Amino acid sequence: MALTQREQQEIGAANASGRAPVVFVHGLWLLAGSWKPWRDLFEKRGYATLAPDWPNDPASVEEARAHPEAVAGQSISKVTDHFAEVIGQLHQKPVVIGHSTGGLITQILAGRGLAVGAVAIDPGPFRGVLPLPFSSLKVASVGLRDPRNRRRGVPLTYEQFRYGFANAVPEEEAKVLYERESVPASGMALFQMAFANLNPRTEARVDTRRRDRGPLLVVSGARDHTVPWKIAHATYGRYKHNPNPTSFVEMPGRCHSLTIDHGWQEVADTVLRFLDENAVRH
């Protein structure tokens, strides 16, 4: 799919800056704009940032809610290939940072050798990641309970968002986050992750042994219902045979909204320290 004008402008600005680029990958039920505070911080730290859309993402939360069908065909491969196209137009190999399903896509991109370093925050599961905690199944059931949702955009009610994203923040903040950020998500991508271990041809597959992958950090929110510690740590464990630096950090008291709630900068600072310690900018 063709790159949007905004994406082309961000690529041009990153290349013109000469700075090390960072590509942010959002996950299900969010849009690229959810990364704005992170982008501002990383720009201040000397990086050039990009936050591409998923193919066919509406331009705003309001538009996304009005047209859930727009995201219905977003498969993992389609999204990953779109981000690979963005990266292919950069003059420097980027750091890639993703949250949730974006964390899975980040790992696929790193497994293709497209990242100088990668950070997967509460990453969605891929083939070989076996734990299936009850809370994760409960969140996924929002889409999986109706097979027709595979071809639909699946929204969250506030109660579902509160359980799956914002269970560890105050009620008032959870309501603000829901109104500001929550949009319908691709049922197809949700089904692909859920059944990755049952489908030998799944698109939810990562090359965990890639030798030119670069350093990888897996971040886990200790109170995450959508991607609990067991899934995040099992993801980390899949890299035990990779010679590149691989780290795991658990954020105490944090839930799936850890990239967008009041404590986002604590997570971002953790990521920045990892990048500095591993000299991925160079």
Coordinates of C-alpha atoms in Angstrom, one line a residue:
M1 CA 0.0 0.0 0.0
A2 CA 1.3 3.5 -0.9
L3 CA 2.7 5.6 1.9
T4 CA 0.6 8.5 3.1
Q5 CA 1.7 12.1 2.7
R6 CA 2.4 12.3 6.4
E7 CA 4.6 9.2 6.3
Q8 CA 6.5 10.5 3.3
Q9 CA 7.1 13.8 5.1
E10 CA 8.3 12.1 8.3
I11 CA 10.7 10.0 6.2
G12 CA 12.0 13.1 4.4
A13 CA 12.5 14.9 7.7
A14 CA 14.3 12.0 9.3
N15 CA 16.7 11.6 6.4
A16 CA 17.3 15.4 6.2
S17 CA 18.1 15.6 9.9
G18 CA 21.0 13.1 9.8
R19 CA 19.8 11.9 13.3
A20 CA 19.4 8.3 14.3
P21 CA 15.8 7.4 13.4
V22 CA 13.3 5.7 15.7
V23 CA 10.2 4.1 14.3
F24 CA 7.2 3.7 16.7
V25 CA 4.7 0.9 16.0
H26 CA 1.3 1.1 17.7
G27 CA -0.8 -1.9 18.6
L28 CA -4.5 -2.9 18.5
W29 CA -7.1 -0.4 19.8
L30 CA -4.7 2.6 19.4
L31 CA -3.6 4.9 16.6
A32 CA -0.1 6.4 15.7
G33 CA -0.9 9.6 17.5
S34 CA -0.8 7.8 20.9
W35 CA 3.1 8.0 20.5
K36 CA 3.2 11.8 20.5
P37 CA 4.6 12.3 24.0
W38 CA 7.3 9.6 23.3
R39 CA 8.2 11.3 20.0
D40 CA 8.6 14.7 21.7
L41 CA 10.9 13.2 24.3
F42 CA 13.0 11.2 21.9
E43 CA 13.3 14.2 19.6
K44 CA 14.7 16.2 22.6
R45 CA 17.1 13.4 23.1
G46 CA 18.5 13.8 19.6
Y47 CA 16.6 11.2 17.7
A48 CA 14.5 11.6 14.5
T49 CA 11.1 9.9 15.1
L50 CA 8.5 8.4 12.9
A51 CA 5.1 6.9 13.8
P52 CA 3.6 5.4 10.6
D53 CA 0.0 4.3 10.5
W54 CA -1.2 0.8 10.0
P55 CA -2.6 0.5 6.4
N56 CA -6.0 2.3 6.1
D57 CA -5.9 3.7 9.7
P58 CA -8.3 6.6 10.0
A59 CA -6.7 10.0 10.7
S60 CA -8.4 10.5 14.1
V61 CA -10.0 8.7 17.0
E62 CA -13.4 10.1 16.0
E63 CA -13.1 9.0 12.4
A64 CA -11.9 5.5 13.5
R65 CA -14.9 5.1 15.8
A66 CA -17.3 6.2 13.0
H67 CA -15.8 3.8 10.5
P68 CA -14.6 0.6 12.2
E69 CA -14.7 -1.2 8.8
A70 CA -11.6 0.7 7.7
V71 CA -9.3 -1.5 9.8
A72 CA -11.0 -4.8 9.1
G73 CA -8.4 -6.1 6.7
Q74 CA -5.3 -5.3 8.7
S75 CA -3.3 -8.5 8.8
I76 CA 0.0 -8.9 10.6
S77 CA 1.9 -9.4 7.3
K78 CA 0.2 -6.4 5.7
V79 CA 1.1 -4.1 8.6
T80 CA 4.6 -5.5 8.9
D81 CA 5.3 -5.0 5.1
H82 CA 4.0 -1.4 5.4
F83 CA 6.5 -0.6 8.1
A84 CA 9.3 -2.4 6.2
E85 CA 8.5 -0.1 3.3
V86 CA 8.9 2.9 5.5
I87 CA 12.2 1.6 6.9
G88 CA 13.4 0.8 3.4
Q89 CA 13.3 4.5 2.6
L90 CA 15.3 5.7 5.5
H91 CA 19.0 6.5 5.0
Q92 CA 19.9 4.8 8.3
K93 CA 18.6 1.6 9.9
P94 CA 16.3 2.6 12.7
V95 CA 15.6 1.6 16.3
V96 CA 12.1 0.1 16.3
I97 CA 9.8 0.4 19.3
G98 CA 6.4 -1.2 19.5
H99 CA 3.6 -1.8 22.0
S100 CA 1.3 -4.8 22.2
T101 CA 0.7 -6.1 18.6
G102 CA 3.2 -3.4 17.6
G103 CA 5.7 -5.2 19.9
L104 CA 5.1 -8.3 17.9
I105 CA 5.6 -6.5 14.6
T106 CA 8.7 -4.8 16.0
Q107 CA 10.2 -8.3 16.6
I108 CA 9.2 -9.5 13.1
L109 CA 11.0 -6.4 11.6
A110 CA 14.1 -7.0 13.8
G111 CA 14.0 -10.7 12.7
R112 CA 14.2 -9.5 9.1
G113 CA 17.4 -7.5 10.0
L114 CA 15.6 -4.2 9.5
A115 CA 16.4 -2.7 13.0
V116 CA 19.6 -1.6 14.6
G117 CA 17.9 -2.2 17.9
A118 CA 14.4 -3.0 19.1
V119 CA 12.1 -2.6 22.0
A120 CA 8.9 -4.7 22.5
I121 CA 6.6 -3.4 25.1
D122 CA 4.0 -5.8 26.4
P123 CA 4.3 -7.6 23.1
G124 CA 1.6 -9.7 21.5
P125 CA 2.4 -13.5 21.3
F126 CA 3.9 -15.3 18.3
R127 CA 4.3 -18.9 17.3
G128 CA 6.3 -20.7 20.1
V129 CA 5.1 -18.4 22.9
L130 CA 2.9 -20.9 24.7
P131 CA 1.4 -19.4 28.0
L132 CA -2.3 -18.5 27.8
P133 CA -3.2 -16.8 31.1
F134 CA -7.0 -16.4 31.8
S135 CA -6.8 -12.6 31.7
S136 CA -5.3 -12.6 28.3
L137 CA -8.0 -15.0 27.0
K138 CA -10.7 -12.8 28.5
V139 CA -9.4 -9.8 26.7
A140 CA -9.0 -11.6 23.4
S141 CA -12.5 -13.0 23.7
V142 CA -13.8 -9.6 22.9
G143 CA -13.1 -10.5 19.3
L144 CA -12.7 -14.2 19.3
R145 CA -16.2 -15.1 20.6
D146 CA -17.7 -14.3 17.1
P147 CA -15.8 -15.8 14.1
R148 CA -17.3 -13.1 11.9
N149 CA -15.1 -10.6 13.8
R150 CA -12.1 -11.9 11.8
R151 CA -13.3 -9.7 9.0
R152 CA -14.4 -6.7 11.2
G153 CA -13.1 -3.8 13.1
V154 CA -13.6 -4.7 16.8
P155 CA -14.2 -1.9 19.3
L156 CA -13.9 -2.0 23.1
T157 CA -16.6 -0.9 25.5
Y158 CA -15.3 1.2 28.4
E159 CA -15.6 -1.8 30.7
Q160 CA -13.5 -3.9 28.3
F161 CA -10.9 -1.1 28.0
R162 CA -10.8 -0.7 31.8
Y163 CA -10.0 -4.5 32.2
G164 CA -7.7 -4.9 29.3
F165 CA -5.8 -1.6 29.2
A166 CA -6.4 0.5 32.3
N167 CA -6.9 -1.8 35.2
A168 CA -4.0 -0.3 37.3
V169 CA -4.8 3.4 36.9
P170 CA -7.4 5.5 38.7
E171 CA -11.0 5.4 37.4
E172 CA -10.9 9.0 36.3
E173 CA -7.8 8.5 34.3
A174 CA -9.1 5.3 32.7
K175 CA -12.2 7.2 31.4
V176 CA -10.0 9.9 30.0
L177 CA -7.7 7.4 28.2
Y178 CA -10.7 5.6 26.8
E179 CA -12.2 8.7 25.3
R180 CA -8.9 10.1 24.0
E181 CA -7.3 6.9 22.6
S182 CA -9.5 3.8 22.2
V183 CA -10.4 2.9 18.6
P184 CA -11.7 -0.3 16.9
A185 CA -9.0 -2.8 16.1
S186 CA -8.4 -5.4 13.4
G187 CA -10.1 -8.6 14.2
M188 CA -7.9 -10.4 11.7
A189 CA -4.7 -9.6 13.6
L190 CA -6.3 -10.6 16.9
F191 CA -7.3 -14.0 15.4
Q192 CA -3.8 -14.5 13.9
M193 CA -2.1 -14.0 17.3
A194 CA -4.6 -16.1 19.2
F195 CA -4.2 -19.1 16.9
A196 CA -0.5 -18.8 16.1
N197 CA 0.4 -22.1 17.7
L198 CA -2.3 -23.9 15.9
N199 CA -1.4 -22.7 12.4
P200 CA 2.0 -23.8 11.0
R201 CA 1.7 -21.1 8.3
T202 CA 0.8 -18.3 10.7
E203 CA 1.9 -14.7 10.0
A204 CA 2.5 -14.3 13.7
R205 CA 6.0 -15.8 13.4
V206 CA 9.4 -14.3 14.5
D207 CA 12.9 -15.2 13.4
T208 CA 14.4 -15.2 16.9
R209 CA 17.8 -16.4 15.8
R210 CA 18.7 -13.6 13.4
R211 CA 22.3 -12.8 14.0
D212 CA 22.1 -9.2 12.8
R213 CA 19.1 -8.4 14.8
G214 CA 20.7 -5.9 17.2
P215 CA 20.0 -5.5 20.9
L216 CA 16.4 -6.2 22.0
L217 CA 14.5 -5.1 25.1
V218 CA 11.3 -6.8 26.2
V219 CA 9.2 -4.6 28.7
S220 CA 6.5 -6.1 30.8
G221 CA 3.8 -4.3 32.9
A222 CA 3.5 -6.3 36.1
R223 CA -0.3 -5.9 36.2
D224 CA -1.0 -6.2 32.5
H225 CA -4.1 -8.2 31.8
T226 CA -3.7 -8.3 28.0
V227 CA -0.1 -9.4 27.9
P228 CA 0.7 -10.8 31.4
W229 CA 4.2 -11.4 32.6
K230 CA 4.0 -15.1 31.6
I231 CA 3.6 -14.1 27.9
A232 CA 6.2 -11.3 28.0
H233 CA 8.8 -13.5 29.8
A234 CA 8.1 -16.5 27.5
T235 CA 8.7 -14.1 24.6
Y236 CA 12.1 -13.1 26.1
G237 CA 12.9 -16.8 26.6
R238 CA 12.6 -17.5 22.9
Y239 CA 15.8 -15.5 22.3
K240 CA 18.1 -17.6 24.5
H241 CA 20.0 -18.8 21.4
N242 CA 20.5 -15.4 19.9
P243 CA 24.0 -13.9 20.3
N244 CA 22.8 -10.3 20.5
P245 CA 22.1 -8.6 23.8
T246 CA 18.5 -9.4 25.0
S247 CA 17.1 -7.8 28.1
F248 CA 13.9 -8.1 30.1
V249 CA 12.4 -5.4 32.3
E250 CA 9.3 -5.6 34.5
M251 CA 7.6 -2.4 35.4
P252 CA 6.0 -2.8 38.8
G253 CA 2.4 -1.7 39.2
R254 CA 1.9 -1.0 35.4
C255 CA -0.8 -2.3 33.1
H256 CA -1.3 -2.4 29.3
S257 CA -1.8 1.4 29.2
L258 CA 1.8 1.9 30.3
T259 CA 2.8 3.7 27.1
I260 CA -0.2 6.2 27.2
D261 CA -1.0 6.8 30.9
H262 CA 0.4 9.2 33.5
G263 CA 3.5 7.0 34.0
W264 CA 4.5 6.8 30.3
Q265 CA 7.8 8.7 30.8
E266 CA 9.1 6.1 33.3
V267 CA 8.8 3.5 30.6
A268 CA 10.3 5.8 28.0
D269 CA 13.2 6.6 30.2
T270 CA 13.8 2.9 30.8
V271 CA 13.9 2.4 27.0
L272 CA 16.3 5.4 26.5
R273 CA 18.7 4.0 29.1
F274 CA 18.7 0.6 27.3
L275 CA 19.5 2.3 24.0
D276 CA 22.3 4.4 25.6
E277 CA 23.8 1.4 27.3
N278 CA 23.8 -0.6 24.1
A279 CA 25.0 2.3 21.9
V280 CA 22.4 1.5 19.3
R281 CA 22.5 5.1 18.1
H282 CA 25.9 4.2 16.5

